[in-house]
XYZ file of C-alpha atoms in Angstrom:
686
model
C -0.012 -0.008 -0.040
C 2.862 2.346 -0.540
C 0.957 4.654 -2.681
C 2.305 7.980 -1.196
C 5.018 9.957 -2.836
C 5.507 11.914 0.462
C 6.555 10.556 3.925
C 3.956 10.050 6.555
C 5.041 13.211 8.495
C 3.691 16.497 7.199
C 6.401 18.280 4.993
C 6.756 21.953 4.633
C 5.832 23.566 1.443
C 8.465 23.340 -1.196
C 9.879 26.583 -2.450
C 10.802 27.159 -6.085
C 11.397 30.842 -6.704
C 8.363 32.551 -5.410
C 5.913 29.506 -6.020
C 4.752 27.302 -3.278
C 3.195 24.027 -4.082
C 2.517 20.579 -2.797
C 2.263 17.238 -4.492
C -0.185 14.543 -4.141
C 0.071 10.746 -4.838
C 1.157 9.525 -8.203
C -2.066 9.102 -10.165
C -0.578 6.232 -12.168
C 0.665 4.201 -9.168
C -0.957 0.678 -9.302
C -2.107 0.317 -5.727
C -5.283 -1.132 -4.507
C -6.575 2.197 -3.401
C -5.653 3.912 -6.791
C -7.273 1.189 -8.658
C -10.529 1.479 -6.620
C -10.462 5.277 -7.318
C -9.879 4.698 -11.002
C -12.854 2.334 -11.077
C -15.040 4.976 -9.217
C -14.031 7.562 -11.817
C -14.961 5.235 -14.661
C -18.204 4.215 -13.116
C -19.096 7.929 -12.562
C -18.673 8.496 -16.390
C -20.823 5.460 -17.137
C -23.506 6.629 -14.862
C -23.509 10.020 -16.390
C -23.855 8.684 -19.788
C -26.770 6.333 -18.835
C -28.529 9.172 -17.084
C -28.245 11.403 -20.144
C -29.638 8.700 -22.307
C -32.552 8.055 -19.848
C -33.326 11.735 -19.816
C -33.474 11.857 -23.586
C -35.735 8.827 -23.722
C -38.055 10.370 -21.196
C -38.327 13.473 -23.242
C -38.850 11.383 -26.409
C -41.636 9.596 -24.695
C -43.356 12.807 -23.713
C -43.190 14.193 -27.314
C -43.924 10.987 -29.270
C -47.527 10.427 -30.341
C -47.022 7.299 -32.467
C -47.999 4.228 -30.413
C -45.128 1.861 -31.728
C -42.492 4.606 -31.136
C -43.768 4.985 -27.610
C -43.696 1.231 -27.087
C -40.073 1.074 -28.333
C -39.051 3.942 -26.076
C -40.603 2.244 -23.061
C -38.526 -0.800 -23.849
C -35.267 1.236 -24.083
C -36.193 2.939 -20.786
C -36.561 -0.303 -18.929
C -33.118 -1.366 -20.401
C -31.637 1.957 -19.240
C -33.073 1.656 -15.800
C -31.769 -1.826 -15.367
C -28.343 -0.763 -16.634
C -28.364 2.165 -14.139
C -29.184 -0.126 -11.312
C -26.273 -2.411 -12.136
C -23.917 0.532 -12.214
C -25.060 1.734 -8.926
C -24.707 -1.773 -7.541
C -21.170 -1.700 -8.740
C -20.510 1.638 -7.046
C -21.867 0.273 -3.791
C -19.422 -2.617 -4.180
C -16.564 -0.099 -4.242
C -18.043 1.598 -1.193
C -17.930 -1.652 0.749
C -14.602 -2.747 -0.443
C -13.172 -2.296 2.951
C -10.482 -4.943 2.602
C -8.213 -2.505 0.630
C -8.244 0.259 3.081
C -7.588 -1.967 6.226
C -4.157 -2.434 7.814
C -1.872 -4.781 5.875
C -1.319 -6.828 9.207
C -3.449 -9.826 9.570
C -6.063 -9.106 12.221
C -9.087 -10.969 13.526
C -11.266 -7.862 13.795
C -14.399 -6.750 11.923
C -13.514 -4.262 9.276
C -14.425 -0.550 9.452
C -16.122 1.375 6.789
C -14.105 4.147 4.954
C -15.611 6.862 2.765
C -14.397 7.206 -0.863
C -13.086 10.417 -2.250
C -15.292 12.545 -4.477
C -14.201 12.759 -8.101
C -14.086 15.910 -10.027
C -13.460 17.307 -13.568
C -10.622 19.507 -14.466
C -10.976 23.208 -14.119
C -9.156 25.872 -15.988
C -8.847 29.087 -13.911
C -6.461 30.904 -16.275
C -8.864 32.866 -18.578
C -11.356 33.945 -15.992
C -8.802 35.049 -13.386
C -6.675 36.868 -16.074
C -9.525 38.799 -17.377
C -10.636 39.662 -13.762
C -7.251 40.882 -12.803
C -7.038 43.115 -15.930
C -10.619 44.408 -15.486
C -11.021 44.695 -11.737
C -7.500 45.295 -10.467
C -6.187 47.175 -13.552
C -2.922 45.085 -13.492
C -1.115 43.100 -16.302
C -2.534 39.692 -15.991
C 0.643 38.042 -17.455
C 2.373 38.889 -14.180
C 0.070 36.468 -12.426
C 0.603 33.461 -14.709
C 2.729 31.482 -12.279
C 0.271 32.077 -9.483
C -2.613 30.882 -11.568
C -0.472 27.841 -12.589
C 0.276 26.991 -8.882
C -3.491 27.251 -8.050
C -4.348 24.744 -10.774
C -1.514 22.472 -9.749
C -2.549 22.526 -6.153
C -6.155 21.640 -7.211
C -4.799 18.700 -9.367
C -2.732 17.540 -6.546
C -5.853 17.373 -4.217
C -7.419 14.908 -6.595
C -4.850 12.240 -5.347
C -3.947 13.118 -1.795
C -1.628 10.737 0.185
C -3.320 8.686 2.852
C -1.559 10.364 5.829
C -1.133 13.665 7.624
C 0.521 15.229 4.602
C -2.587 14.432 2.470
C -4.903 16.069 4.995
C -2.689 19.195 5.176
C -2.640 19.377 1.373
C -6.442 19.307 1.220
C -6.600 21.928 3.952
C -4.131 24.097 2.370
C -6.290 24.153 -0.871
C -9.568 24.803 1.217
C -7.939 27.832 2.826
C -6.435 28.912 -0.509
C -10.058 28.779 -1.972
C -10.991 31.436 0.722
C -8.451 33.755 -0.670
C -9.527 33.075 -4.335
C -13.134 33.622 -3.350
C -12.426 36.980 -1.740
C -10.235 38.171 -4.549
C -12.143 36.955 -7.666
C -15.665 35.925 -6.974
C -17.805 39.054 -6.362
C -21.377 38.370 -5.142
C -22.925 40.279 -8.088
C -21.565 38.356 -10.931
C -20.521 34.955 -12.060
C -16.992 34.185 -13.249
C -17.930 31.628 -15.770
C -15.920 28.843 -14.127
C -17.831 25.634 -13.883
C -16.993 23.202 -11.133
C -18.266 19.652 -11.422
C -18.237 17.049 -8.671
C -19.492 13.476 -8.638
C -21.649 12.172 -5.604
C -19.492 9.600 -3.782
C -22.503 7.342 -3.096
C -24.646 7.520 -6.121
C -22.111 8.679 -8.934
C -24.554 11.532 -9.907
C -22.654 14.643 -11.220
C -23.430 18.246 -9.960
C -22.207 21.357 -11.587
C -22.236 24.935 -10.157
C -20.551 28.213 -11.042
C -19.492 29.370 -7.645
C -16.820 28.126 -5.075
C -19.347 26.879 -2.562
C -19.549 23.524 -4.159
C -15.816 23.371 -4.644
C -15.161 24.169 -0.917
C -17.817 21.788 0.389
C -16.443 19.003 -1.941
C -12.896 19.525 -0.542
C -14.241 19.399 3.123
C -15.962 16.137 2.375
C -12.817 14.630 0.962
C -10.849 15.820 4.081
C -13.332 13.874 6.162
C -13.132 10.883 3.713
C -9.402 10.856 3.895
C -9.557 10.836 7.716
C -11.659 7.705 7.540
C -9.172 5.980 5.209
C -6.402 6.964 7.639
C -8.339 5.564 10.470
C -9.028 2.189 8.761
C -5.286 2.017 7.936
C -4.072 2.090 11.499
C -2.936 -1.045 13.142
C -5.598 -2.092 15.460
C -3.548 -4.747 17.114
C -1.581 -2.017 19.236
C -2.730 0.513 21.662
C -1.252 3.414 19.735
C -2.868 2.170 16.578
C -6.298 2.060 18.116
C -5.845 5.470 19.734
C -5.007 6.733 16.245
C -7.950 5.041 14.688
C -10.196 6.714 17.456
C -8.758 10.107 16.776
C -9.022 9.810 12.995
C -12.634 8.934 13.070
C -13.479 11.725 15.622
C -11.747 14.160 13.302
C -13.614 12.866 10.184
C -16.838 13.286 12.112
C -15.905 16.798 13.102
C -15.129 17.850 9.513
C -18.377 16.448 8.208
C -20.375 18.111 11.094
C -18.653 21.326 10.138
C -19.563 20.921 6.450
C -23.251 20.210 7.660
C -23.423 23.380 9.657
C -21.412 25.604 7.334
C -22.801 24.668 3.812
C -26.397 24.010 4.305
C -27.657 24.073 0.663
C -25.196 21.728 -1.116
C -27.015 19.980 -4.029
C -25.233 16.765 -3.828
C -26.931 13.863 -2.106
C -23.877 12.790 -0.109
C -23.512 16.313 1.281
C -27.160 16.929 2.258
C -27.738 17.643 5.986
C -29.646 14.437 6.490
C -26.939 12.262 4.775
C -24.092 14.012 6.700
C -26.030 13.406 9.934
C -26.075 9.671 9.373
C -22.465 9.678 8.202
C -21.336 11.508 11.419
C -23.262 9.016 13.531
C -21.492 6.167 11.420
C -17.994 7.664 12.105
C -18.608 8.063 15.828
C -19.991 4.582 16.059
C -16.797 3.158 14.569
C -14.793 5.409 16.969
C -16.641 3.984 19.901
C -15.975 0.448 18.463
C -12.391 1.125 18.471
C -12.568 2.308 22.187
C -14.072 -0.998 22.928
C -11.276 -2.855 21.232
C -8.804 -0.746 23.200
C -10.347 -1.904 26.414
C -10.131 -5.581 25.286
C -6.610 -5.328 23.828
C -4.565 -6.424 26.806
C -6.548 -9.545 27.097
C -9.667 -10.193 29.304
C -8.983 -11.625 32.720
C -11.673 -13.586 34.276
C -12.146 -11.025 36.945
C -15.654 -9.810 38.110
C -15.309 -6.004 38.000
C -13.442 -6.105 34.702
C -16.114 -8.228 33.070
C -18.874 -5.815 34.275
C -16.966 -2.906 32.700
C -16.376 -4.884 29.374
C -20.095 -5.921 29.261
C -21.333 -2.440 29.524
C -18.725 -1.162 27.107
C -19.969 -3.722 24.485
C -23.594 -2.716 25.283
C -22.593 0.823 24.491
C -21.305 -0.144 21.068
C -24.338 -2.223 20.312
C -26.557 0.715 21.256
C -24.848 3.225 18.966
C -24.942 0.883 16.068
C -28.642 0.113 16.682
C -29.283 3.852 16.618
C -27.227 4.117 13.392
C -29.198 1.322 11.819
C -32.316 3.071 12.582
C -31.106 6.356 11.116
C -30.009 4.580 7.991
C -33.509 3.315 7.338
C -35.073 6.805 7.607
C -36.239 8.656 4.421
C -34.643 10.217 2.449
C -31.279 8.614 3.473
C -32.545 5.134 3.039
C -32.723 5.535 -0.860
C -29.066 6.610 -1.180
C -27.172 4.963 1.628
C -25.538 1.713 0.545
C -27.565 -1.199 1.481
C -24.262 -3.231 2.603
C -23.603 -0.257 5.155
C -27.053 -0.610 6.680
C -26.604 -4.356 6.823
C -23.168 -4.145 8.424
C -24.531 -1.737 11.088
C -27.305 -4.108 11.876
C -24.811 -7.031 12.084
C -22.593 -5.098 14.522
C -25.604 -4.034 16.627
C -26.527 -7.716 17.225
C -22.895 -8.855 17.526
C -21.940 -6.367 20.314
C -25.234 -6.931 22.148
C -24.380 -10.631 22.108
C -20.880 -9.953 23.463
C -22.404 -7.890 26.358
C -24.678 -10.809 27.320
C -21.893 -13.258 26.994
C -19.635 -11.379 29.332
C -22.536 -10.826 31.748
C -23.119 -14.546 31.754
C -19.414 -15.216 32.272
C -19.220 -12.999 35.355
C -22.377 -14.648 36.938
C -21.423 -18.238 36.208
C -17.637 -18.241 36.690
C -17.508 -16.120 39.808
C -18.705 -17.110 43.311
C -19.009 -14.707 46.118
C -16.464 -15.877 48.611
C -16.067 -14.847 52.358
C -13.877 -11.802 52.861
C -14.838 -10.339 49.379
C -16.308 -6.853 49.028
C -19.985 -7.792 48.910
C -21.228 -4.142 48.825
C -18.984 -3.368 45.797
C -20.184 -6.440 43.952
C -23.744 -5.745 44.844
C -23.453 -2.241 43.602
C -21.855 -3.141 40.361
C -24.614 -5.911 39.627
C -27.265 -3.510 40.484
C -25.862 -0.928 38.130
C -25.601 -3.484 35.345
C -29.436 -3.787 34.885
C -32.180 -1.187 34.719
C -34.223 -3.506 36.794
C -33.509 -7.034 38.250
C -35.691 -10.060 37.019
C -38.834 -10.464 39.130
C -38.159 -12.078 42.452
C -34.408 -11.516 42.441
C -32.178 -9.019 44.362
C -28.524 -8.309 43.589
C -27.145 -9.442 46.998
C -29.410 -12.636 46.994
C -28.345 -13.447 43.378
C -24.640 -13.117 44.260
C -24.881 -15.429 47.237
C -27.181 -18.017 45.593
C -25.131 -20.272 43.215
C -28.276 -21.779 41.587
C -29.812 -18.300 40.785
C -26.558 -17.120 39.393
C -26.402 -20.007 37.046
C -29.979 -19.629 35.938
C -29.484 -15.983 35.149
C -26.242 -16.610 33.550
C -27.691 -19.197 31.176
C -30.602 -16.684 30.350
C -27.783 -14.355 29.257
C -26.223 -17.040 27.203
C -29.559 -17.826 25.436
C -29.910 -14.082 24.634
C -26.255 -13.938 23.410
C -26.836 -16.923 21.116
C -30.012 -15.364 19.707
C -28.128 -12.164 18.868
C -25.242 -13.962 17.368
C -27.647 -16.001 15.087
C -29.330 -12.811 14.076
C -26.095 -11.114 13.165
C -25.021 -14.077 11.101
C -28.430 -14.172 9.264
C -28.149 -10.476 8.573
C -24.707 -10.998 7.047
C -25.783 -13.878 5.095
C -28.576 -11.761 3.437
C -26.166 -9.216 1.940
C -24.071 -10.346 -0.920
C -21.324 -7.937 -0.272
C -21.014 -8.937 3.331
C -20.863 -12.543 2.382
C -17.767 -12.026 0.555
C -15.923 -10.442 3.600
C -14.211 -13.599 4.968
C -12.833 -12.022 8.191
C -16.393 -10.856 9.051
C -17.848 -14.276 8.663
C -14.928 -15.815 10.682
C -15.441 -13.385 13.513
C -19.199 -13.866 13.734
C -18.775 -17.585 13.534
C -16.156 -17.814 16.269
C -18.196 -15.603 18.636
C -21.338 -17.740 17.997
C -19.414 -21.013 18.745
C -17.847 -19.602 21.911
C -21.313 -18.862 23.378
C -22.873 -22.005 22.172
C -20.096 -24.038 23.705
C -20.410 -22.384 27.147
C -24.119 -22.925 27.117
C -23.673 -26.578 26.101
C -21.470 -27.280 29.066
C -24.102 -26.033 31.396
C -27.372 -27.033 29.665
C -30.007 -29.025 31.496
C -33.115 -30.625 30.461
C -35.455 -28.381 32.351
C -33.906 -25.217 31.140
C -36.882 -24.336 28.975
C -39.104 -24.308 32.102
C -36.690 -22.592 34.521
C -34.984 -19.962 32.465
C -36.440 -16.491 32.346
C -35.807 -13.687 29.933
C -32.558 -11.995 30.741
C -32.884 -8.255 31.410
C -31.290 -5.623 29.172
C -27.789 -4.377 30.061
C -27.229 -0.705 30.662
C -24.761 0.682 28.299
C -21.839 2.750 29.873
C -18.457 3.825 28.693
C -15.491 5.410 30.432
C -14.680 7.338 27.158
C -17.494 8.933 25.259
C -16.347 9.708 21.795
C -17.116 13.135 20.519
C -16.387 15.120 17.251
C -13.184 17.118 16.888
C -13.572 20.085 14.817
C -11.168 20.812 11.933
C -8.302 22.993 13.075
C -7.518 25.033 10.109
C -5.479 27.619 12.026
C -2.667 25.090 12.431
C -2.079 25.050 8.577
C 0.101 27.764 7.354
C -0.980 28.898 3.874
C 0.372 31.769 1.790
C -1.993 33.650 -0.399
C -0.986 32.959 -4.042
C -2.103 36.380 -5.028
C -0.794 38.466 -2.316
C 0.849 40.692 -4.948
C -2.556 42.273 -5.525
C -2.345 43.753 -2.122
C -3.899 43.384 1.303
C -7.048 41.455 1.064
C -8.972 43.822 3.503
C -8.773 46.493 0.742
C -7.936 44.749 -2.499
C -10.932 42.295 -2.819
C -13.603 41.490 -5.282
C -16.173 43.251 -3.118
C -14.664 46.627 -3.577
C -14.051 48.804 -6.667
C -11.437 51.530 -7.365
C -10.544 53.841 -10.134
C -7.642 52.820 -12.492
C -4.250 53.821 -11.053
C -3.465 57.437 -11.674
C 0.061 58.742 -11.881
C 0.942 61.728 -9.638
C 3.985 63.822 -10.398
C 4.902 66.215 -7.611
C 7.627 67.638 -5.584
C 8.071 68.156 -1.812
C 8.311 71.907 -1.257
C 10.954 72.753 1.459
C 10.656 69.211 2.749
C 6.785 69.450 3.071
C 4.840 66.917 1.111
C 1.570 68.678 1.562
C -0.213 65.755 3.088
C 0.050 63.246 5.886
C -0.425 59.430 5.819
C -2.722 57.074 7.848
C -3.777 53.521 7.995
C -1.753 50.326 7.769
C -1.127 48.607 4.520
C -1.812 50.187 2.085
C -1.490 53.756 3.294
C -3.889 56.642 2.581
C -3.338 60.212 1.819
C -4.691 62.300 4.889
C -4.971 66.020 5.571
C -4.194 67.017 2.080
C -3.291 70.658 1.447
C -5.458 71.827 -1.454
C -2.635 74.140 -2.665
C 0.171 71.683 -2.417
C 2.095 70.237 -5.549
C 0.365 66.699 -5.018
C -3.083 68.194 -4.822
C -2.644 70.227 -8.149
C -1.265 66.943 -9.768
C -4.635 65.236 -8.995
C -4.240 63.606 -5.512
C -7.434 63.271 -3.511
C -8.023 62.869 0.166
C -8.425 59.213 0.984
C -6.376 58.025 -2.050
C -4.524 54.658 -1.530
C -0.892 54.870 -2.549
C 0.005 51.721 -4.591
C 3.437 52.512 -5.925
C 6.291 55.136 -5.692
C 8.609 55.341 -8.592
C 7.397 51.891 -9.835
C 8.146 50.330 -6.385
C 5.083 48.588 -5.128
C 3.787 49.988 -1.778
C 0.721 48.041 -1.208
C 2.127 46.126 1.702
C 4.292 48.878 3.197
C 3.412 50.657 6.442
C 3.080 54.481 7.011
C 6.582 54.826 8.272
C 8.106 52.928 5.374
C 6.126 54.913 2.848
C 7.043 58.270 4.487
C 10.641 57.316 4.661
C 10.682 56.558 0.932
C 8.866 59.762 0.106
C 11.260 62.014 2.073
C 14.235 60.202 0.520
C 13.645 62.012 -2.840
C 14.154 65.445 -1.192
C 13.485 68.145 -3.744
C 13.447 65.785 -6.677
C 10.401 64.981 -8.641
C 8.263 62.106 -7.327
C 6.012 59.819 -9.361
C 3.354 58.215 -7.295
C 0.488 56.066 -8.399
C -2.790 56.175 -6.362
C -6.296 54.681 -6.620
C -9.618 55.983 -5.225
C -12.228 53.750 -3.758
C -15.523 53.930 -5.540
C -18.867 54.058 -3.640
C -20.621 50.547 -3.700
C -23.261 50.725 -6.522
C -26.264 48.450 -6.789
C -26.140 46.080 -9.574
C -28.460 43.384 -11.072
C -28.255 40.222 -9.142
C -26.660 37.296 -10.901
C -28.489 34.085 -11.367
C -26.746 30.815 -10.902
C -28.436 27.528 -11.231
C -27.251 24.160 -10.079
C -28.403 21.222 -12.115
C -27.847 17.584 -11.142
C -28.751 14.550 -13.069
C -31.453 12.730 -11.237
C -32.581 15.888 -9.488
C -34.883 17.347 -12.048
C -36.565 20.674 -11.343
C -34.319 21.177 -8.247
C -32.103 24.160 -8.124
C -29.529 25.340 -5.577
C -30.573 28.562 -3.920
C -27.126 29.310 -2.679
C -26.444 32.087 -5.209
C -29.666 32.502 -7.065
C -30.268 36.243 -6.678
C -33.901 37.309 -6.901
C -34.549 40.047 -9.380
C -36.457 42.401 -7.524
C -37.126 44.636 -10.467
C -39.130 41.992 -12.119
C -41.546 41.928 -9.425
C -41.916 45.616 -8.819
C -42.059 46.841 -12.397
C -45.820 46.143 -12.410
C -46.619 47.681 -9.082
C -44.186 50.604 -9.365
C -46.080 53.985 -9.187
C -45.136 56.174 -12.160
C -44.753 59.687 -11.300
C -46.989 62.063 -13.208
C -45.176 64.020 -15.907
C -45.223 67.734 -15.853
C -47.255 69.367 -18.731
C -45.527 72.101 -20.745
C -47.782 74.624 -19.036
C -46.907 73.563 -15.552
C -43.280 73.213 -16.447
C -43.253 76.861 -17.840
C -44.882 78.047 -14.744
C -42.246 76.547 -12.481
C -39.189 77.109 -14.904
C -38.048 80.055 -12.809
C -37.437 77.633 -9.912
C -35.089 75.516 -11.954
C -31.411 76.135 -11.127
C -30.288 74.799 -14.574
C -31.668 75.495 -17.943
C -30.121 72.279 -19.239
C -32.305 70.487 -21.908
C -31.725 67.333 -19.712
C -34.393 68.655 -17.436
C -37.058 68.893 -20.179
C -40.061 66.600 -19.553
C -40.635 63.815 -22.160
C -43.338 64.492 -24.754
C -45.650 62.176 -26.396
C -46.602 58.651 -25.696
C -44.248 56.974 -23.216
C -42.534 53.721 -24.005
C -44.166 50.746 -22.527
C -41.835 48.919 -20.081
C -40.058 46.037 -21.577
C -40.426 42.789 -19.909
C -37.336 41.159 -18.805
C -37.009 37.560 -19.975
C -35.118 35.341 -17.489
C -32.717 33.282 -19.306
C -33.008 29.509 -18.719
C -30.688 28.349 -15.814
C -29.513 25.442 -18.062
C -27.949 28.040 -20.485
C -25.355 28.658 -17.788
C -23.863 25.192 -18.412
C -21.486 24.699 -21.357
C -21.643 21.994 -23.851
C -19.037 19.780 -22.211
C -20.896 19.812 -18.821
C -24.612 19.763 -19.967
C -26.302 17.100 -17.933
C -29.221 16.261 -19.835
């Protein structure tokens, strides 16, 4: 599984000139994980093709009137639907291919479920960003070709991250970099014309969008997915490995929970709030399972209090998997969650409930209360093990009575055997789980152990004497919880920092084009002072000084002096540079901030195959003008007579103030363009 080009420890950003970049895995490496990811990408393309064909067939069926044509189209639709079902089953098979992601050491443990990385299409930032730099920032776009190339290289590397801390840091670096890019190049009032396409990791359905929200959300999902792959790769035969597994799944749950709370309108099924809630439950359940394995790792001694602890820990794991299985069978998650995942959750729920009853039976049958032992402590532990004792039994009396202990212990063994049989039955009903050999071996061994212990104690009248064993109260010494992503620990340099401080030079603000100011300092006096941090502003400008006569205005930002960039210089540094010229002529370039002007809201539609008539409202601006044109009150125009009467009150005799004459033009109805026209030919999804 040596599929990483980088070592396991996070490496600092490599420096080559002024460009900072990271590398992902070799996409051509023939490892098990890379092969699975390549199969996922190929399946995504096949699903896209099949769904396009199905959409076309459905449209033909609606338009056709000839009965023979309609019958032929119905037949084709049945074939397409069956083909789609087979492709989705193949994708589900990839999602349950847990063996590839597990540790290479042979272990007699139930496999954990990792999440697959979302696939995406290539994106070309160069044209859109160059145009925006020239138009918005009034700078030569060719000066930023290296920075744009670094951004595209970083995105390409994020498609194949290494399965270690360096891979997580790589994805986090790109996510933070996207924040810089969004602030500098994606204004809220217009679209940049860059189409981002990502494929659903569970269904293979593609989703396209023209803003960075889909890109950022998908990167967050992949960070969580990578954490799950790191967790399943850890060696669960060591205490350190199990601790790393618990930590990785807690961090994965934290990332997905952050995604759910931050991006609430993601159009992809796998990133919907309902699906993310279930995925977080699944990851925390697997973390709790690893905590139980850590308790059992040193080996279970046949000791009363230890067995009580282990029984309650097993009951806790069974409880969280039972809750997970219930959540997976709720709408709308049930339709998109892999059937094998829900089956495995049910199998684990029964398996760990069976273990809880087995360990309870062991502590009741194998341990007798002897003189000198702490009766009160054992009585307290036994009473806390159940929510209520069976009818007619008390904790202390049960501990002292050997016959009652055996009867209650055998009742727990019967429940353990029932749960084991149910877990094996559930596993046999799912084709994908039947092919996981280690799962079948673990379930079979646990069932045989409980069966053997009951056989040794079985009596003929057990059916008459045994009562139903009570439920065991779940309890854990370590309650797993989500760990939020710590983006602040990742140091990222803004690729486009040459544009200036982001607080001023962003896509949300507009300026005039840079103006060249030629002036001199008269007797060492510049005629103005400076204020602010980076960049500095002209303050207290003398209206009669040389700089003011050359066109400087109060509040102008100084961007360069003598062709030396000053955007990042402080007040003292700029003042020192200006005074260094003495009486010589100074060339200074300044820009003026323009007032924010209202503009027409942009429309952005998100279309996903399989989600007809469903649009993302993330960036869909509502054109208020369309709604108010009909109700807007039109002011009454002045007639020539009334205008002549009031003409003396006019301050200006400009003809621009003349009222319009004749029939007014009817308001032109604005036609809203189809949201699908925003998609280019390559990414049209229908």
